[in-house]
CSV table of C-alpha atoms and ligand atoms in Angstrom, one decimal:
chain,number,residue,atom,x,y,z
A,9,UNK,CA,-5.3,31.4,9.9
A,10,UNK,CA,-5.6,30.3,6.1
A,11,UNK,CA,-8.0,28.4,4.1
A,12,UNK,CA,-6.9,26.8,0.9
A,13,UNK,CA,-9.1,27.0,-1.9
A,14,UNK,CA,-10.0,23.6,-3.9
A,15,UNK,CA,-12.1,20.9,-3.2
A,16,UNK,CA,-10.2,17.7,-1.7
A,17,UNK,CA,-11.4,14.4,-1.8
A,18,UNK,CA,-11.8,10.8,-0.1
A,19,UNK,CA,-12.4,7.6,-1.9
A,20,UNK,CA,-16.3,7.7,-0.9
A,21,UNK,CA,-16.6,11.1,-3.2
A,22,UNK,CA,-15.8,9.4,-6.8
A,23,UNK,CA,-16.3,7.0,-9.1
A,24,UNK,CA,-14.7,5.8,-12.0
A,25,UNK,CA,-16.0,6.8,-15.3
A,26,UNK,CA,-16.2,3.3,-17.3
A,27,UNK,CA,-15.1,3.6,-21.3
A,28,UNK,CA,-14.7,1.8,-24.5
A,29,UNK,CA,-12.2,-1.1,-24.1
A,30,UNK,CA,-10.2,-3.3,-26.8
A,31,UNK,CA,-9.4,-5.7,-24.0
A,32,UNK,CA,-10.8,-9.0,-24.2
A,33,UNK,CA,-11.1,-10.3,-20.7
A,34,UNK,CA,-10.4,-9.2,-17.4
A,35,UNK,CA,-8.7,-12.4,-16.7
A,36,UNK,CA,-5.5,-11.0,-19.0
A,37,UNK,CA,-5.2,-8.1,-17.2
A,38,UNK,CA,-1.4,-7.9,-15.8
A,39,UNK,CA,-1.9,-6.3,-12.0
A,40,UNK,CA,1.9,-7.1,-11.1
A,41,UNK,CA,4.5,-3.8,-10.8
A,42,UNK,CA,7.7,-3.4,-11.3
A,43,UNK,CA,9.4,-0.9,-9.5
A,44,UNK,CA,13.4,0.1,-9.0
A,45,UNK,CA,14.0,1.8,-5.7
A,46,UNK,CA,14.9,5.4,-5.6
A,47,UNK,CA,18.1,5.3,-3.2
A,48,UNK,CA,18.7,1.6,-2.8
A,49,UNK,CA,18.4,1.3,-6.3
A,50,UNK,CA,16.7,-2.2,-6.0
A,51,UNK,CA,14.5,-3.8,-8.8
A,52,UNK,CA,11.7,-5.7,-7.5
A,53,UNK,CA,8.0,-7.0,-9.1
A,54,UNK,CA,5.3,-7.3,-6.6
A,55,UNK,CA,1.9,-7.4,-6.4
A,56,UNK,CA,1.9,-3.8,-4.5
A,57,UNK,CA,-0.3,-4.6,-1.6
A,58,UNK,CA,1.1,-4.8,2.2
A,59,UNK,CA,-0.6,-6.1,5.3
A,60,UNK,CA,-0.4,-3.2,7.5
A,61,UNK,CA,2.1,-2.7,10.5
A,62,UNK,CA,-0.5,-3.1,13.6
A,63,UNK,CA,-0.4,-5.9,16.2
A,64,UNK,CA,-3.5,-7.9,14.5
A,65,UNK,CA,-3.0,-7.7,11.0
A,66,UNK,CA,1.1,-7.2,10.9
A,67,UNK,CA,1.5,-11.0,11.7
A,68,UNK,CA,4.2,-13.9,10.8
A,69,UNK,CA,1.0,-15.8,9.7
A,70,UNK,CA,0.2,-12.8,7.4
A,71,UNK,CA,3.2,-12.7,6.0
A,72,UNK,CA,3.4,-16.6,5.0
A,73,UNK,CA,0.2,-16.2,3.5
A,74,UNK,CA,0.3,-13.0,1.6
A,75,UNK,CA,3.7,-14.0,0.1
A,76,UNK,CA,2.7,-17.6,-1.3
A,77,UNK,CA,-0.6,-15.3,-3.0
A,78,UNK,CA,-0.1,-15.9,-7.0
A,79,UNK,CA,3.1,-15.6,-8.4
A,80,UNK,CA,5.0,-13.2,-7.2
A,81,UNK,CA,3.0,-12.6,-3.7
A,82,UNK,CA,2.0,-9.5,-1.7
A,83,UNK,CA,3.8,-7.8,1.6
A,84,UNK,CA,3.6,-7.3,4.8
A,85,UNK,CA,4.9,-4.7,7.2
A,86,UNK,CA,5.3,-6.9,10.6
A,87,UNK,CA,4.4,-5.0,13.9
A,88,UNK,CA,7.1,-3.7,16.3
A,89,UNK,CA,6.2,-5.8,19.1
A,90,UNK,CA,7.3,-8.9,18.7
A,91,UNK,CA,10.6,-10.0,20.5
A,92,UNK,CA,14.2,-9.9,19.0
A,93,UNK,CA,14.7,-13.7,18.9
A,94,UNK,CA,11.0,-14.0,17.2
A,95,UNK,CA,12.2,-12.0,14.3
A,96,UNK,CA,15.7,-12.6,14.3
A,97,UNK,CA,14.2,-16.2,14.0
A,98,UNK,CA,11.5,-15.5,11.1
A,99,UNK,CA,14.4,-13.4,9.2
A,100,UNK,CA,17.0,-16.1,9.5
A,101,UNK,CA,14.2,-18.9,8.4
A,102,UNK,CA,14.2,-18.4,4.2
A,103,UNK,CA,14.7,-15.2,1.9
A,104,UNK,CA,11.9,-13.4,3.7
A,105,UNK,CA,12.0,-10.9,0.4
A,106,UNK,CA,8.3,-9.9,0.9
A,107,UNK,CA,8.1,-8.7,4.3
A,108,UNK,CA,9.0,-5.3,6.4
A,109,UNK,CA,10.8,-4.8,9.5
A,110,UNK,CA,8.8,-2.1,11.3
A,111,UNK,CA,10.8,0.7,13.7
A,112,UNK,CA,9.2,3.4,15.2
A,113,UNK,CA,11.3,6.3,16.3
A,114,UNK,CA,12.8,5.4,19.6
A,115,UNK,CA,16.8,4.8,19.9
A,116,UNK,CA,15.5,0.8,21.2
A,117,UNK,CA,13.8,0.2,18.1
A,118,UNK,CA,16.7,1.2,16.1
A,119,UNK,CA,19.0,-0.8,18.8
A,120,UNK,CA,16.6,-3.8,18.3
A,121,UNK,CA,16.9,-3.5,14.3
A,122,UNK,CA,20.5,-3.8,14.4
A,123,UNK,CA,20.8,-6.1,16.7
A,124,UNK,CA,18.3,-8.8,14.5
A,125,UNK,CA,20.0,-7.7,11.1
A,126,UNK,CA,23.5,-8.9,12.9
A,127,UNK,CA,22.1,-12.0,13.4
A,128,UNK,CA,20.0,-12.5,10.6
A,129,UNK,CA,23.4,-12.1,8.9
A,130,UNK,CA,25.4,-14.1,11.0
A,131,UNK,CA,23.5,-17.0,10.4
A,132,UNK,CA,23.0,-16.2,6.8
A,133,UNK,CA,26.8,-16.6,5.5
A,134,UNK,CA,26.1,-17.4,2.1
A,135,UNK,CA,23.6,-14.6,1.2
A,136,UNK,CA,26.5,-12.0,2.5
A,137,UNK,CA,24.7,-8.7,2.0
A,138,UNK,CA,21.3,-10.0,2.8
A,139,UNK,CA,20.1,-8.6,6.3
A,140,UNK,CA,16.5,-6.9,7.1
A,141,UNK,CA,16.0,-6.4,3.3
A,142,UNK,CA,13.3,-4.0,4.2
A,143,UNK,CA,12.6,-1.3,6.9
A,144,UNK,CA,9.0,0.1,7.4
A,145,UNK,CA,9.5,3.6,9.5
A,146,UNK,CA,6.3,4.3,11.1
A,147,UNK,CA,5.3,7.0,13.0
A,148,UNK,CA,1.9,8.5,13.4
A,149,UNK,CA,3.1,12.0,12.9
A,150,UNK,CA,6.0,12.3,10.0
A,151,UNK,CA,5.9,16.2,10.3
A,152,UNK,CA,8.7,16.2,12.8
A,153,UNK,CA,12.4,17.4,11.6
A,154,UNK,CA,13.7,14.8,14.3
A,155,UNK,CA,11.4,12.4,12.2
A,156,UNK,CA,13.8,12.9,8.8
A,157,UNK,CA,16.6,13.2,10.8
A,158,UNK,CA,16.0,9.8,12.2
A,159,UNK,CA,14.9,8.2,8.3
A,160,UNK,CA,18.6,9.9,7.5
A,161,UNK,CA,20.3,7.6,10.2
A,162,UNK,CA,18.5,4.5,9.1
A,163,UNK,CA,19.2,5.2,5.7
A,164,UNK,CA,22.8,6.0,6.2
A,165,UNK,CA,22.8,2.5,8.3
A,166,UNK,CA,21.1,0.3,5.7
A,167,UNK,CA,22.4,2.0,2.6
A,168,UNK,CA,21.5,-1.5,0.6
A,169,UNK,CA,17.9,-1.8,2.2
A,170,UNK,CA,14.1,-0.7,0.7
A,171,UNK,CA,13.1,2.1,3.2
A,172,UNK,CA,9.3,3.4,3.6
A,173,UNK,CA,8.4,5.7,5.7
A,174,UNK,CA,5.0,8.2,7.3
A,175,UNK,CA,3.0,8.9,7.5
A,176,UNK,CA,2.5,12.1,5.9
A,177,UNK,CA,-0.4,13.3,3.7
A,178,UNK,CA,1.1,16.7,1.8
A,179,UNK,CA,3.6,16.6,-1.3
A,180,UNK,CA,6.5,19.0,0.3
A,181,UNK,CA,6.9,16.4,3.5
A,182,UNK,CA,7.1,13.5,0.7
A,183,UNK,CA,9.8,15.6,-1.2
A,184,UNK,CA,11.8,16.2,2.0
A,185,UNK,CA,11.5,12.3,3.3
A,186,UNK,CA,12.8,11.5,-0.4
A,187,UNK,CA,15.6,13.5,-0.7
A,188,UNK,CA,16.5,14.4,3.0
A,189,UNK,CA,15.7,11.4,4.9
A,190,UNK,CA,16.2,9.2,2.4
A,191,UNK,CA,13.8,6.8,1.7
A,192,UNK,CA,12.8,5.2,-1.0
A,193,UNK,CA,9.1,4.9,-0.1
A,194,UNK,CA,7.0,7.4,1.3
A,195,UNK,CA,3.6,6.1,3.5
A,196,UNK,CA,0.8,8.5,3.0
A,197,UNK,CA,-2.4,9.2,5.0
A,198,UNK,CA,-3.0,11.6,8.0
A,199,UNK,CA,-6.6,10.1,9.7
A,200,UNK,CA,-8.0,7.7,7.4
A,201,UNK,CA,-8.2,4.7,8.6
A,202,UNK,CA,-10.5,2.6,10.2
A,203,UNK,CA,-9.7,2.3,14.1
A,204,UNK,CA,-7.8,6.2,13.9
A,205,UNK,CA,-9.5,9.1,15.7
A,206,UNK,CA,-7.1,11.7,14.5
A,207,UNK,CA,-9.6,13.8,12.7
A,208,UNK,CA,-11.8,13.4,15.3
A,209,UNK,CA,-9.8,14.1,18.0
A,210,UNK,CA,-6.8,16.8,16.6
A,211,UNK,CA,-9.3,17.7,13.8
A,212,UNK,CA,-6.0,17.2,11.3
A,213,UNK,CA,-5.6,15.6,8.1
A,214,UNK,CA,-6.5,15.4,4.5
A,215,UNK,CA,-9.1,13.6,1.9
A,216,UNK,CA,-7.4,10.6,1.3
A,217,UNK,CA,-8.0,10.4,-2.6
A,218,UNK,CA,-6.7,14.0,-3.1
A,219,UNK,CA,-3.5,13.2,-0.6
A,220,UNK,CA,-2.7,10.4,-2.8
A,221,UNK,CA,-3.3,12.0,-5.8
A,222,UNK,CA,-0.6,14.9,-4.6
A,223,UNK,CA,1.8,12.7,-3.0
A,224,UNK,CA,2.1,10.5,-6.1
A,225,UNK,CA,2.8,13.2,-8.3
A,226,UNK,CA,5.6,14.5,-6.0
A,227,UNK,CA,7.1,11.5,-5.4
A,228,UNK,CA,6.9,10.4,-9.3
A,229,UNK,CA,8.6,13.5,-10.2
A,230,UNK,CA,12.0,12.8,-8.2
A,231,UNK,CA,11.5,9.1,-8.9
A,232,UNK,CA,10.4,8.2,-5.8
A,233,UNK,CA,7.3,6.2,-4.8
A,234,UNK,CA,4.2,6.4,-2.1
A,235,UNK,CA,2.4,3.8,-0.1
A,236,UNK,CA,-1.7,4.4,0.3
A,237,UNK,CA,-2.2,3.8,3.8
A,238,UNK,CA,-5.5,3.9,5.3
A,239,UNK,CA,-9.2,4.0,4.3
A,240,UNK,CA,-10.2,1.4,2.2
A,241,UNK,CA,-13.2,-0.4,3.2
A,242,UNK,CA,-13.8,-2.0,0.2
A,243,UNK,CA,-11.9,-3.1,-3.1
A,244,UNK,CA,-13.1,0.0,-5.1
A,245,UNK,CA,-11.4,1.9,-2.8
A,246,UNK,CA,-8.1,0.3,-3.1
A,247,UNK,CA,-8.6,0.1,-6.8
A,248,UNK,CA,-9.4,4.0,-6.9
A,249,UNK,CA,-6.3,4.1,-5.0
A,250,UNK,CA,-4.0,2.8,-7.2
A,251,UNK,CA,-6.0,5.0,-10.1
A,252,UNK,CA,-4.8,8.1,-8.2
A,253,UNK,CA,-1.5,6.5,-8.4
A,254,UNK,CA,-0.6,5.0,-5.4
A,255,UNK,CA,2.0,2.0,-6.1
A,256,UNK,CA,1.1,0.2,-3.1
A,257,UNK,CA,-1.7,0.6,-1.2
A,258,UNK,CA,-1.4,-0.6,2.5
A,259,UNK,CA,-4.4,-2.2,4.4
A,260,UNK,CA,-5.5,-3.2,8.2
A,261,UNK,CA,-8.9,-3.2,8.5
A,262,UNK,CA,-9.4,-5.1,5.4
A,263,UNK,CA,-7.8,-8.0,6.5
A,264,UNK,CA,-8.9,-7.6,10.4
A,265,UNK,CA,-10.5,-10.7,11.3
A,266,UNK,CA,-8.9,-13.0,9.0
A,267,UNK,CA,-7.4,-16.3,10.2
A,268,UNK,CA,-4.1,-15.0,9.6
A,269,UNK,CA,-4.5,-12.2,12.8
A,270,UNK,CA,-3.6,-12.3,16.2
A,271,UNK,CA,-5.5,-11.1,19.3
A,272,UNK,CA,-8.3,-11.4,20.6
A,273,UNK,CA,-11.0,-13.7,19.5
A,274,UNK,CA,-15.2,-13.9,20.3
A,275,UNK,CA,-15.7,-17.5,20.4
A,276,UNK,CA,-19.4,-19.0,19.4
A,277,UNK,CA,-20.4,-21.7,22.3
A,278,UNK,CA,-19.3,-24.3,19.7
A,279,UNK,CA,-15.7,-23.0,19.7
A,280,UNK,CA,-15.3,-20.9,16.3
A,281,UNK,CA,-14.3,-17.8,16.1
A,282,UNK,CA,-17.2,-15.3,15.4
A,283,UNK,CA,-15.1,-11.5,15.7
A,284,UNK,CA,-12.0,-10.2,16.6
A,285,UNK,CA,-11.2,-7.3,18.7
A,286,UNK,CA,-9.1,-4.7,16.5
A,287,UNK,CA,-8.1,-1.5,17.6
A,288,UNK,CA,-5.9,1.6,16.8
A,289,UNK,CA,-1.6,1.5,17.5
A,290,UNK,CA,-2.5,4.8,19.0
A,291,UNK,CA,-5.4,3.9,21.0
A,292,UNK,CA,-5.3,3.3,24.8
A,293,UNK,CA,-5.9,-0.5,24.7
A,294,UNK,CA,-2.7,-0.3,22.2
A,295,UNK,CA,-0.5,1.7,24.6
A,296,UNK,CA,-1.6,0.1,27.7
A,297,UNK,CA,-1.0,-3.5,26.0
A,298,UNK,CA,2.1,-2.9,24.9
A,299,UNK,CA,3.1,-1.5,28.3
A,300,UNK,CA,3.8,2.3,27.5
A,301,UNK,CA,0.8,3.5,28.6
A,302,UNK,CA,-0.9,6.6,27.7
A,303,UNK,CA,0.5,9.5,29.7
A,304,UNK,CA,-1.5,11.9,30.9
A,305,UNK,CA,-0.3,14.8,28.5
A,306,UNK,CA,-1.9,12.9,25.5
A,307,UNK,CA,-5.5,11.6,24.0
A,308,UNK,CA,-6.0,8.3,22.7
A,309,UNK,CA,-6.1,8.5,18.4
A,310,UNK,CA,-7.4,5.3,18.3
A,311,UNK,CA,-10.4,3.2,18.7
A,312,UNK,CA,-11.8,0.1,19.4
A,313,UNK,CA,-14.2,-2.1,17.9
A,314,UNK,CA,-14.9,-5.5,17.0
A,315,UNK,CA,-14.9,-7.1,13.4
A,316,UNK,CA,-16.3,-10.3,11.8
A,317,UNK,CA,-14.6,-13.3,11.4
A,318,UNK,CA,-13.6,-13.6,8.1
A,319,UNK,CA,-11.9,-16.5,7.0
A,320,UNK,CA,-8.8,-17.0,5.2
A,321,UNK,CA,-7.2,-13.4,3.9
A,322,UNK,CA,-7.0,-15.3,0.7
A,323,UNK,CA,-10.9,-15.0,0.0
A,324,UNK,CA,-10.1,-11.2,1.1
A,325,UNK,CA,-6.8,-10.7,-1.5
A,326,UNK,CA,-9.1,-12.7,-4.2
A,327,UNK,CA,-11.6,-9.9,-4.0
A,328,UNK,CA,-9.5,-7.0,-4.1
A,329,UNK,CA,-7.5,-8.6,-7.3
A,330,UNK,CA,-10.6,-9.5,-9.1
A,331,UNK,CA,-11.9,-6.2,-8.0
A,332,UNK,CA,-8.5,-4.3,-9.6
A,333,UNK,CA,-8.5,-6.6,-12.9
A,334,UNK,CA,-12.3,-5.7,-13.5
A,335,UNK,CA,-11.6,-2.5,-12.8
A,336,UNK,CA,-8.7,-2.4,-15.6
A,337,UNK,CA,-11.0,-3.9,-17.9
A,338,UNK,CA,-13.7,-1.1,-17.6
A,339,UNK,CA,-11.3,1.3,-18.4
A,340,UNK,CA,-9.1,-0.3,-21.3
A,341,UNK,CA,-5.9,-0.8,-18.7
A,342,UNK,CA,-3.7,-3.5,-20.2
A,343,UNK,CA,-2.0,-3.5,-16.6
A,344,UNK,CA,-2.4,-2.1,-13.2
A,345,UNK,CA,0.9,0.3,-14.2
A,346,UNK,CA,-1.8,1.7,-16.9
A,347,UNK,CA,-4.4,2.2,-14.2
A,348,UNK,CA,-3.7,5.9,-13.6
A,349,UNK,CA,-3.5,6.9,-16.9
A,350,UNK,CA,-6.5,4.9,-18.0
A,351,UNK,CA,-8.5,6.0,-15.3
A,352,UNK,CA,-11.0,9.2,-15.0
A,353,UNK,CA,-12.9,9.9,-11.7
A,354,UNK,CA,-16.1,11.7,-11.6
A,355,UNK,CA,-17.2,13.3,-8.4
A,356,UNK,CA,-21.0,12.2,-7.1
A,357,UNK,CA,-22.9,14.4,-5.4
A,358,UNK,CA,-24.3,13.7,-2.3
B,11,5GP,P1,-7.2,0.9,7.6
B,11,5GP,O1,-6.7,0.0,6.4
B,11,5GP,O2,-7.7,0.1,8.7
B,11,5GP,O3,-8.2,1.9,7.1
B,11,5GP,O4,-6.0,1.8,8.0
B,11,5GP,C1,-4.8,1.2,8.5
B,11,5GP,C2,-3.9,2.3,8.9
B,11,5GP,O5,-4.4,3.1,9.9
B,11,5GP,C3,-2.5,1.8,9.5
B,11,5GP,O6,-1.6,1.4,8.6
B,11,5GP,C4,-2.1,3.1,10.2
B,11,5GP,O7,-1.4,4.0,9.3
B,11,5GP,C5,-3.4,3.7,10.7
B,11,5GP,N1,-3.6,3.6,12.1
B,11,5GP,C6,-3.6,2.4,12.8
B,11,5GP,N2,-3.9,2.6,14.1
B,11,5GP,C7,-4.1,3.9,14.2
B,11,5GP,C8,-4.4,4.8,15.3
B,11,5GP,O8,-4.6,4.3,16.5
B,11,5GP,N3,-4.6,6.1,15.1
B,11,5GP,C9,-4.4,6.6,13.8
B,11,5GP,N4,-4.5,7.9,13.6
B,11,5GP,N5,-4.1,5.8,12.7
B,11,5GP,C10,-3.9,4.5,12.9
């Protein structure tokens, strides 16, 4: 047994230390990115925020909206479950640039990927090199050798295609994912987030500030680039996110409860929607719902609660960009892509 010396830290244990600013309103403060890809060499500008990949928040609906949000939109990574027709269908509808086709690790999901991508560019004869554009690899546990072998296959499948894939919270696993496996993106956060149980249950993972912190640099250094997943409760935290460096930050419980989720609503006796059950992709009500149950060899990693209705995600996004331009203008960042450099955290005591 080892320890290892250093303090770590989650987004709860810092601030950010405000300074003297030239800039003249927050309003002019750029938070668009431009990134080109590591291996499929793609150049894209997004506003780096993704709906994340679970069965309330990873939605078609989700997708629509996030995507029309100012100019150039935010993403979405869609959840695994929905059918092959349902997605061959949303991928063949328009250019669909802004969302992610999620696989887990199973030889079916890959099956199912290849299968939609055929017809997706089948019926898409013009755009000839234009399939699934975008492949989110999710699995709860990226530690796994068979885990970068299978980001290798996908990668040597869909040469041309943005990969991402995790999670993982330690900067040697982000190396090896980047240079083995291939992808371009690597997904960060081991027991963050707000339905997981991991750290509770496994008692693994890492302060989420000081993972993203040691990711990023990692994954800057070989020219790759890392996804935040997990843990923000509130814009500061996705704006202290991107200050460690994160260049996108993913979300679910953030936008849990908006109209753009699906599942299960609490109705008022007048008929509106009050709350919305969310739970963990690793919980039991996940693995029972979507019919793989939860074996006996295994606890669930996820919970179950209920959250408020919240309206429109738009109201949501609107905070969390307001939230990330004042934040720029506090510290005399021009951009979001200055963030990081702009930025100094000071640690509270508690
Ligand atoms: P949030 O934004 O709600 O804090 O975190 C969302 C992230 O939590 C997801 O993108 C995913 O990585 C993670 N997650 C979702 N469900 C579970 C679960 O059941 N167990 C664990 N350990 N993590 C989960």
């Amino acid at each position: 047994m080892k320890f290892e010396d250093g303090i770590k830290l989650d987004f709860d244990d810092v601030l950010i230390k405000p300074k003297r600013s030239t800039l003249a309103t927050r309003s002019g403060v750029d938070i668009e990115r431009s990134y080109r890809y590591l291996h499929c060499k793609w150049w894209e500008s997004t506003i780096p925020i993704i709906a994340a990949n679970m069965d309330t928040t990873g939605t078609f609906a989700m997708s629509n909206s996030l995507e029309g949000f100012e100019t150039m939109g935010m993403q979405t990574a869609l959840h695994k479950h929905y059918s092959l027709d349902d997605l061959a269908g949303f991928f063949s509808s328009g250019w669909c640039t802004n969302t992610w086709y999620t696989i887990g690790i199973k030889e079916e999901d890959v099956k199912k990927l290849i299968a939609v991508d055929d017809i997706v560019r089948s019926r898409c004869p013009t755009s000839v090199g234009l399939g699934i554009e975008r492949i989110c690899i999710d699995v709860a546990n990226g530690y796994q050798k068979v885990f970068v072998d299978h980001v290798r296959r996908v990668r040597n499948l869909f040469p041309h295609s943005v990969i991402m894939a995790g999670n993982v919270c330690t900067p040697e696993m982000v190396s090896e994912l980047l240079i083995s496996g291939g992808a371009d993106i690597v997904k960060i956060g081991i027991g963050p987030g707000s339905v997981c149980a991991t750290r509770k249950i496994t008692g693994c993972g890492y302060p989420q500030l000081s993972a993203i912190i040691e990711c990023a640099d990692a994954a800057h250094g070989v020219g790759g680039h890392i996804c935040a997943d997990g843990g923000c409760r509130e814009a500061g935290d996705v704006v202290k996110a991107f200050a460690a460096g994160a260049d996108f930050v993913m979300l679910g419980g953030m936008l849990a409860g908006t109209d753009e989720c699906e599942g299960e609503w609490e109705y008022s006796d007048g008929g509106e929607k009050v709350a919305l059950k969310f739970y963990g992709m690793s919980s039991e009500e996940a693995m029972n719902k979507h019919g793989s149950g939860m074996g006996s060899y295994r606890a669930s990693e996820g919970i179950v609660k209920s959250v408020p209705y919240k309206g429109s995600v738009s109201r949501i996004l609107q905070e969390i960009t307001g939230g990330i331009r004042s934040a720029c203008a506090y510290v005399g960042a021009p951009t979001l892509k200055d963030l990081p450099k702009c930025a100094t955290f000071v640690v509270r005591r508690k």
